[in-house]
PDB file of C-alpha atoms in Angstrom:
ATOM      1  CA  ASN A   1     140.726 172.589  -6.407  1.00 69.00           C
ATOM      2  CA  ALA A   2     141.911 169.552  -8.344  1.00 81.00           C
ATOM      3  CA  GLY A   3     144.085 171.377 -10.905  1.00 94.00           C
ATOM      4  CA  VAL A   4     145.906 168.852 -13.114  1.00 97.00           C
ATOM      5  CA  THR A   5     145.206 165.212 -12.308  1.00 97.00           C
ATOM      6  CA  GLN A   6     147.300 162.345 -13.640  1.00 97.00           C
ATOM      7  CA  THR A   7     146.585 158.632 -13.422  1.00 96.00           C
ATOM      8  CA  PRO A   8     148.040 156.179 -12.661  1.00 97.00           C
ATOM      9  CA  LYS A   9     150.749 157.294 -10.231  1.00 96.00           C
ATOM     10  CA  PHE A  10     152.873 154.196 -10.791  1.00 96.00           C
ATOM     11  CA  ARG A  11     152.939 151.538 -13.463  1.00 96.00           C
ATOM     12  CA  ILE A  12     155.196 148.685 -14.495  1.00 97.00           C
ATOM     13  CA  LEU A  13     155.021 147.535 -18.102  1.00 96.00           C
ATOM     14  CA  LYS A  14     156.623 144.672 -19.921  1.00 96.00           C
ATOM     15  CA  ILE A  15     158.526 145.374 -23.120  1.00 97.00           C
ATOM     16  CA  GLY A  16     156.109 145.580 -26.022  1.00 96.00           C
ATOM     17  CA  GLN A  17     153.017 146.347 -23.955  1.00 96.00           C
ATOM     18  CA  SER A  18     150.957 149.477 -24.526  1.00 96.00           C
ATOM     19  CA  MET A  19     149.266 151.848 -22.133  1.00 96.00           C
ATOM     20  CA  THR A  20     147.624 155.227 -21.852  1.00 97.00           C
ATOM     21  CA  LEU A  21     148.598 157.829 -19.293  1.00 98.00           C
ATOM     22  CA  GLN A  22     145.618 159.920 -18.368  1.00 98.00           C
ATOM     23  CA  CYS A  23     145.671 163.670 -17.757  1.00 98.00           C
ATOM     24  CA  THR A  24     142.738 165.941 -16.999  1.00 97.00           C
ATOM     25  CA  GLN A  25     142.567 169.557 -15.879  1.00 97.00           C
ATOM     26  CA  ASP A  26     139.652 171.505 -14.472  1.00 96.00           C
ATOM     27  CA  MET A  27     141.002 175.039 -15.021  1.00 94.00           C
ATOM     28  CA  ASN A  28     139.668 175.431 -18.587  1.00 93.00           C
ATOM     29  CA  HIS A  29     143.218 175.860 -19.889  1.00 93.00           C
ATOM     30  CA  ASN A  30     143.703 175.760 -23.640  1.00 91.00           C
ATOM     31  CA  TYR A  31     147.350 174.731 -23.554  1.00 92.00           C
ATOM     32  CA  MET A  32     148.415 171.290 -22.349  1.00 94.00           C
ATOM     33  CA  TYR A  33     151.787 169.557 -22.366  1.00 95.00           C
ATOM     34  CA  TRP A  34     153.404 166.195 -21.743  1.00 97.00           C
ATOM     35  CA  TYR A  35     156.943 166.094 -20.355  1.00 97.00           C
ATOM     36  CA  ARG A  36     159.224 163.288 -19.337  1.00 97.00           C
ATOM     37  CA  GLN A  37     161.769 163.713 -16.573  1.00 96.00           C
ATOM     38  CA  ASP A  38     164.852 161.562 -16.304  1.00 93.00           C
ATOM     39  CA  PRO A  39     167.431 161.912 -13.494  1.00 85.00           C
ATOM     40  CA  GLY A  40     169.875 164.725 -14.238  1.00 82.00           C
ATOM     41  CA  MET A  41     168.286 165.404 -17.606  1.00 84.00           C
ATOM     42  CA  GLY A  42     165.685 168.011 -16.742  1.00 88.00           C
ATOM     43  CA  LEU A  43     162.326 168.088 -18.482  1.00 93.00           C
ATOM     44  CA  LYS A  44     161.861 167.082 -22.096  1.00 94.00           C
ATOM     45  CA  LEU A  45     158.723 168.043 -24.003  1.00 94.00           C
ATOM     46  CA  ILE A  46     157.019 165.083 -25.672  1.00 97.00           C
ATOM     47  CA  TYR A  47     153.853 166.590 -27.155  1.00 96.00           C
ATOM     48  CA  TYR A  48     151.740 169.648 -26.622  1.00 94.00           C
ATOM     49  CA  SER A  49     148.294 170.931 -27.556  1.00 93.00           C
ATOM     50  CA  VAL A  50     147.054 174.497 -28.035  1.00 90.00           C
ATOM     51  CA  GLY A  51     143.397 173.513 -27.913  1.00 91.00           C
ATOM     52  CA  ALA A  52     140.907 170.733 -28.514  1.00 93.00           C
ATOM     53  CA  GLY A  53     141.679 168.939 -31.761  1.00 94.00           C
ATOM     54  CA  ILE A  54     145.152 170.493 -32.143  1.00 94.00           C
ATOM     55  CA  THR A  55     148.343 168.695 -31.139  1.00 95.00           C
ATOM     56  CA  ASP A  56     151.988 169.009 -32.101  1.00 93.00           C
ATOM     57  CA  LYS A  57     155.295 167.264 -31.472  1.00 94.00           C
ATOM     58  CA  GLY A  58     157.802 168.392 -28.901  1.00 93.00           C
ATOM     59  CA  GLU A  59     161.468 167.457 -28.555  1.00 91.00           C
ATOM     60  CA  VAL A  60     161.097 163.703 -27.968  1.00 95.00           C
ATOM     61  CA  PRO A  61     157.844 162.447 -29.583  1.00 97.00           C
ATOM     62  CA  ASN A  62     159.046 159.085 -30.898  1.00 96.00           C
ATOM     63  CA  GLY A  63     157.202 156.132 -29.369  1.00 95.00           C
ATOM     64  CA  TYR A  64     154.301 158.252 -28.132  1.00 97.00           C
ATOM     65  CA  ASN A  65     150.957 159.508 -29.403  1.00 97.00           C
ATOM     66  CA  VAL A  66     148.438 161.990 -28.068  1.00 97.00           C
ATOM     67  CA  SER A  67     144.910 163.145 -28.726  1.00 95.00           C
ATOM     68  CA  ARG A  68     142.901 166.130 -27.516  1.00 96.00           C
ATOM     69  CA  SER A  69     139.193 165.607 -28.041  1.00 96.00           C
ATOM     70  CA  THR A  70     138.148 167.906 -25.173  1.00 96.00           C
ATOM     71  CA  THR A  71     139.628 170.938 -23.437  1.00 95.00           C
ATOM     72  CA  GLU A  72     139.938 168.968 -20.183  1.00 96.00           C
ATOM     73  CA  ASP A  73     141.666 165.761 -21.294  1.00 97.00           C
ATOM     74  CA  PHE A  74     145.044 165.112 -22.894  1.00 98.00           C
ATOM     75  CA  PRO A  75     145.958 161.404 -22.772  1.00 98.00           C
ATOM     76  CA  LEU A  76     149.416 160.124 -23.725  1.00 98.00           C
ATOM     77  CA  ARG A  77     149.610 156.769 -25.459  1.00 97.00           C
ATOM     78  CA  LEU A  78     152.685 154.527 -25.348  1.00 96.00           C
ATOM     79  CA  GLU A  79     152.768 151.919 -28.077  1.00 89.00           C
ATOM     80  CA  LEU A  80     155.183 148.974 -27.870  1.00 93.00           C
ATOM     81  CA  ALA A  81     156.829 150.075 -24.639  1.00 95.00           C
ATOM     82  CA  ALA A  82     160.637 150.007 -24.531  1.00 96.00           C
ATOM     83  CA  PRO A  83     163.083 150.247 -21.582  1.00 96.00           C
ATOM     84  CA  SER A  84     164.104 153.710 -22.856  1.00 95.00           C
ATOM     85  CA  GLN A  85     160.616 154.907 -21.940  1.00 97.00           C
ATOM     86  CA  THR A  86     161.232 154.250 -18.254  1.00 97.00           C
ATOM     87  CA  SER A  87     160.772 157.717 -16.806  1.00 97.00           C
ATOM     88  CA  VAL A  88     158.552 160.005 -14.793  1.00 97.00           C
ATOM     89  CA  TYR A  89     155.882 161.617 -16.950  1.00 98.00           C
ATOM     90  CA  PHE A  90     154.337 164.973 -16.150  1.00 98.00           C
ATOM     91  CA  CYS A  91     151.302 166.569 -17.665  1.00 98.00           C
ATOM     92  CA  ALA A  92     150.987 170.359 -17.468  1.00 96.00           C
ATOM     93  CA  SER A  93     148.539 173.027 -18.526  1.00 95.00           C
ATOM     94  CA  SER A  94     148.573 176.775 -19.065  1.00 92.00           C
ATOM     95  CA  ASN A  95     145.994 179.481 -19.688  1.00 85.00           C
ATOM     96  CA  LEU A  96     148.298 182.057 -21.263  1.00 75.00           C
ATOM     97  CA  VAL A  97     149.745 182.258 -24.728  1.00 68.00           C
ATOM     98  CA  GLY A  98     152.191 179.399 -24.812  1.00 58.00           C
ATOM     99  CA  ASN A  99     153.534 178.377 -21.449  1.00 63.00           C
ATOM    100  CA  GLU A 100     154.068 181.488 -19.316  1.00 79.00           C
ATOM    101  CA  LYS A 101     152.919 179.703 -16.160  1.00 89.00           C
ATOM    102  CA  LEU A 102     152.645 175.957 -16.180  1.00 93.00           C
ATOM    103  CA  PHE A 103     150.521 173.998 -13.729  1.00 95.00           C
ATOM    104  CA  PHE A 104     151.863 170.464 -13.336  1.00 97.00           C
ATOM    105  CA  GLY A 105     150.272 167.230 -12.236  1.00 97.00           C
ATOM    106  CA  SER A 106     151.972 164.982  -9.686  1.00 96.00           C
ATOM    107  CA  GLY A 107     153.409 162.686 -12.303  1.00 97.00           C
ATOM    108  CA  THR A 108     153.296 159.050 -13.387  1.00 97.00           C
ATOM    109  CA  GLN A 109     156.321 156.895 -12.601  1.00 97.00           C
ATOM    110  CA  LEU A 110     156.652 154.317 -15.361  1.00 97.00           C
ATOM    111  CA  SER A 111     159.029 151.381 -15.468  1.00 96.00           C
ATOM    112  CA  VAL A 112     159.398 149.221 -18.572  1.00 96.00           C
ATOM    113  CA  LEU A 113     161.034 145.890 -17.817  1.00 94.00           C
TER     114      LEU A 113
ATOM    115  CA  GLN B   1     172.627 171.328 -27.332  1.00 54.00           C
ATOM    116  CA  GLN B   2     171.793 172.729 -23.929  1.00 59.00           C
ATOM    117  CA  GLN B   3     170.540 176.268 -24.451  1.00 88.00           C
ATOM    118  CA  VAL B   4     170.110 177.018 -20.756  1.00 95.00           C
ATOM    119  CA  LYS B   5     173.030 176.019 -18.573  1.00 96.00           C
ATOM    120  CA  GLN B   6     172.303 175.682 -14.870  1.00 97.00           C
ATOM    121  CA  SER B   7     174.794 175.382 -12.036  1.00 96.00           C
ATOM    122  CA  PRO B   8     175.566 173.925  -9.626  1.00 97.00           C
ATOM    123  CA  GLN B   9     174.044 170.488 -10.081  1.00 95.00           C
ATOM    124  CA  SER B  10     173.710 170.130  -6.314  1.00 96.00           C
ATOM    125  CA  LEU B  11     174.042 172.473  -3.381  1.00 97.00           C
ATOM    126  CA  ILE B  12     174.200 172.042   0.386  1.00 98.00           C
ATOM    127  CA  VAL B  13     173.513 175.059   2.576  1.00 98.00           C
ATOM    128  CA  GLN B  14     173.193 175.505   6.297  1.00 98.00           C
ATOM    129  CA  LYS B  15     169.938 176.774   7.750  1.00 97.00           C
ATOM    130  CA  GLY B  16     169.883 180.543   7.641  1.00 97.00           C
ATOM    131  CA  GLY B  17     172.420 180.752   4.832  1.00 97.00           C
ATOM    132  CA  ILE B  18     172.025 182.056   1.290  1.00 98.00           C
ATOM    133  CA  SER B  19     171.435 179.621  -1.559  1.00 98.00           C
ATOM    134  CA  ILE B  20     172.517 180.796  -5.010  1.00 98.00           C
ATOM    135  CA  ILE B  21     171.718 179.009  -8.259  1.00 98.00           C
ATOM    136  CA  ASN B  22     172.943 180.340 -11.576  1.00 98.00           C
ATOM    137  CA  CYS B  23     171.714 180.016 -15.136  1.00 98.00           C
ATOM    138  CA  ALA B  24     173.149 181.203 -18.433  1.00 97.00           C
ATOM    139  CA  TYR B  25     171.509 181.349 -21.833  1.00 96.00           C
ATOM    140  CA  GLU B  26     172.591 181.987 -25.398  1.00 93.00           C
ATOM    141  CA  ASN B  27     169.484 182.909 -27.368  1.00 90.00           C
ATOM    142  CA  THR B  28     168.786 186.643 -27.140  1.00 90.00           C
ATOM    143  CA  ALA B  29     165.184 185.985 -28.226  1.00 91.00           C
ATOM    144  CA  PHE B  30     164.369 184.655 -24.750  1.00 93.00           C
ATOM    145  CA  ASP B  31     162.106 187.154 -23.001  1.00 91.00           C
ATOM    146  CA  TYR B  32     160.718 185.340 -19.973  1.00 93.00           C
ATOM    147  CA  PHE B  33     162.736 183.557 -17.305  1.00 95.00           C
ATOM    148  CA  PRO B  34     160.874 181.456 -14.727  1.00 95.00           C
ATOM    149  CA  TRP B  35     162.141 179.397 -11.830  1.00 97.00           C
ATOM    150  CA  TYR B  36     160.307 176.246 -10.810  1.00 97.00           C
ATOM    151  CA  GLN B  37     160.544 174.398  -7.496  1.00 98.00           C
ATOM    152  CA  GLN B  38     159.992 170.652  -7.309  1.00 97.00           C
ATOM    153  CA  PHE B  39     159.577 168.566  -4.174  1.00 96.00           C
ATOM    154  CA  PRO B  40     160.084 164.779  -4.287  1.00 93.00           C
ATOM    155  CA  GLY B  41     157.091 162.978  -5.732  1.00 92.00           C
ATOM    156  CA  LYS B  42     155.498 166.196  -6.964  1.00 94.00           C
ATOM    157  CA  GLY B  43     155.403 168.130 -10.188  1.00 96.00           C
ATOM    158  CA  PRO B  44     157.334 171.390 -10.569  1.00 96.00           C
ATOM    159  CA  ALA B  45     155.583 174.555  -9.400  1.00 96.00           C
ATOM    160  CA  LEU B  46     156.298 178.104 -10.530  1.00 95.00           C
ATOM    161  CA  LEU B  47     158.279 179.899  -7.850  1.00 97.00           C
ATOM    162  CA  ILE B  48     159.167 183.262  -9.369  1.00 96.00           C
ATOM    163  CA  ALA B  49     159.752 184.700 -12.834  1.00 94.00           C
ATOM    164  CA  ILE B  50     161.325 187.750 -14.439  1.00 94.00           C
ATOM    165  CA  ARG B  51     161.298 189.585 -17.748  1.00 92.00           C
ATOM    166  CA  PRO B  52     164.462 191.234 -19.112  1.00 90.00           C
ATOM    167  CA  ASP B  53     163.196 194.783 -18.641  1.00 90.00           C
ATOM    168  CA  VAL B  54     164.090 194.601 -14.925  1.00 92.00           C
ATOM    169  CA  SER B  55     167.333 193.569 -13.249  1.00 94.00           C
ATOM    170  CA  GLU B  56     165.863 192.139 -10.077  1.00 96.00           C
ATOM    171  CA  LYS B  57     162.622 190.723  -8.738  1.00 96.00           C
ATOM    172  CA  LYS B  58     161.990 189.808  -5.145  1.00 96.00           C
ATOM    173  CA  GLU B  59     159.218 187.728  -3.620  1.00 95.00           C
ATOM    174  CA  GLY B  60     159.686 187.101   0.065  1.00 97.00           C
ATOM    175  CA  ARG B  61     162.980 185.273   0.601  1.00 97.00           C
ATOM    176  CA  PHE B  62     163.361 184.516  -3.112  1.00 98.00           C
ATOM    177  CA  THR B  63     165.094 186.944  -5.489  1.00 97.00           C
ATOM    178  CA  ILE B  64     165.934 186.699  -9.178  1.00 96.00           C
ATOM    179  CA  SER B  65     168.897 188.736 -10.377  1.00 96.00           C
ATOM    180  CA  PHE B  66     169.068 189.276 -14.122  1.00 96.00           C
ATOM    181  CA  ASN B  67     172.072 190.437 -16.161  1.00 95.00           C
ATOM    182  CA  LYS B  68     170.962 190.984 -19.738  1.00 93.00           C
ATOM    183  CA  SER B  69     174.383 191.890 -21.125  1.00 93.00           C
ATOM    184  CA  ALA B  70     175.973 188.771 -19.652  1.00 95.00           C
ATOM    185  CA  LYS B  71     172.933 186.632 -20.536  1.00 95.00           C
ATOM    186  CA  GLN B  72     172.806 185.278 -17.018  1.00 97.00           C
ATOM    187  CA  PHE B  73     170.215 185.087 -14.286  1.00 97.00           C
ATOM    188  CA  SER B  74     170.298 183.670 -10.807  1.00 98.00           C
ATOM    189  CA  LEU B  75     168.036 182.661  -7.952  1.00 98.00           C
ATOM    190  CA  HIS B  76     168.932 183.738  -4.440  1.00 98.00           C
ATOM    191  CA  ILE B  77     167.217 182.161  -1.457  1.00 98.00           C
ATOM    192  CA  MET B  78     167.798 184.232   1.665  1.00 98.00           C
ATOM    193  CA  ASP B  79     167.610 182.723   5.153  1.00 98.00           C
ATOM    194  CA  SER B  80     167.396 179.242   3.646  1.00 98.00           C
ATOM    195  CA  GLN B  81     165.195 176.793   5.546  1.00 98.00           C
ATOM    196  CA  PRO B  82     165.041 172.977   5.580  1.00 97.00           C
ATOM    197  CA  GLY B  83     161.629 173.303   3.911  1.00 97.00           C
ATOM    198  CA  ASP B  84     163.390 174.861   0.908  1.00 98.00           C
ATOM    199  CA  SER B  85     165.112 171.523   0.219  1.00 98.00           C
ATOM    200  CA  ALA B  86     163.958 170.695  -3.294  1.00 97.00           C
ATOM    201  CA  THR B  87     165.079 170.641  -6.896  1.00 97.00           C
ATOM    202  CA  TYR B  88     165.091 174.006  -8.634  1.00 98.00           C
ATOM    203  CA  PHE B  89     164.810 174.461 -12.386  1.00 97.00           C
ATOM    204  CA  CYS B  90     165.487 177.622 -14.321  1.00 97.00           C
ATOM    205  CA  ALA B  91     163.945 178.044 -17.742  1.00 95.00           C
ATOM    206  CA  ALA B  92     163.837 180.508 -20.610  1.00 94.00           C
ATOM    207  CA  SER B  93     160.974 181.205 -22.960  1.00 91.00           C
ATOM    208  CA  ALA B  94     160.763 182.732 -26.423  1.00 89.00           C
ATOM    209  CA  ARG B  95     157.996 183.208 -28.950  1.00 85.00           C
ATOM    210  CA  ALA B  96     157.734 180.414 -31.529  1.00 79.00           C
ATOM    211  CA  GLY B  97     155.017 181.013 -34.088  1.00 78.00           C
ATOM    212  CA  ASN B  98     151.640 181.156 -32.308  1.00 72.00           C
ATOM    213  CA  ASN B  99     153.076 179.495 -29.245  1.00 75.00           C
ATOM    214  CA  ARG B 100     156.091 179.926 -27.013  1.00 80.00           C
ATOM    215  CA  LYS B 101     159.070 177.608 -26.605  1.00 85.00           C
ATOM    216  CA  LEU B 102     160.260 176.887 -23.076  1.00 89.00           C
ATOM    217  CA  ILE B 103     163.814 175.620 -22.579  1.00 92.00           C
ATOM    218  CA  TRP B 104     164.686 174.082 -19.232  1.00 94.00           C
ATOM    219  CA  GLY B 105     167.897 173.924 -17.265  1.00 95.00           C
ATOM    220  CA  LEU B 106     168.906 170.520 -15.919  1.00 94.00           C
ATOM    221  CA  GLY B 107     168.040 171.357 -12.320  1.00 95.00           C
ATOM    222  CA  THR B 108     169.798 171.962  -9.007  1.00 97.00           C
ATOM    223  CA  SER B 109     169.187 169.740  -6.021  1.00 96.00           C
ATOM    224  CA  LEU B 110     169.239 171.919  -2.900  1.00 98.00           C
ATOM    225  CA  ALA B 111     169.613 170.485   0.586  1.00 98.00           C
ATOM    226  CA  VAL B 112     169.331 172.815   3.561  1.00 97.00           C
ATOM    227  CA  ASN B 113     170.787 171.313   6.706  1.00 96.00           C
ATOM    228  CA  PRO B 114     169.034 172.133  10.004  1.00 92.00           C
TER     229      PRO B 114
END
């Protein structure tokens, strides 16, 4: 069972570059989420989606964009990368109303230099 | 503003001992309290969760104690093992429109010495 798959696992970007973090889930979950995790700061919600075609901002959406064209995929786009976006990014999905039980991917470690 | 306060930030326990992690919340609308376990290089995974209609929930060596009047809940790990060494996050969830809002604690890094 693949669950939630994130690619790439590691990436180094230069300031001003752009990239897309990929996330796909094979559990037919309607709800998907993007979090960033910084040391000692817990998990911060960037964007979430309640179904294909529907996305909404979380706590820290600035500098990011998302799309949800299919139930399975929820890519996160970084435009004009900045050092403040250096973090570990986690994608998660859920099949219940909201986020009763989240299934997380293994994360993408991103460094912006 | 941190709505879920988790303590301690780090914890060292000897093998076989009891690990205790505490969380406190302010919003009485929270009605679901999960604990997630995260190993290095992995995403968090749901460990155990409780709703406020019960004061305790036990799954194997892991127990959640819930005190609704004090707005506190805690995770107890009995007979702690080196394999329990991980970061633990508490969280609290409340309904928000047609979705639910999940607020995370900042995490506790647990090390169990052999």
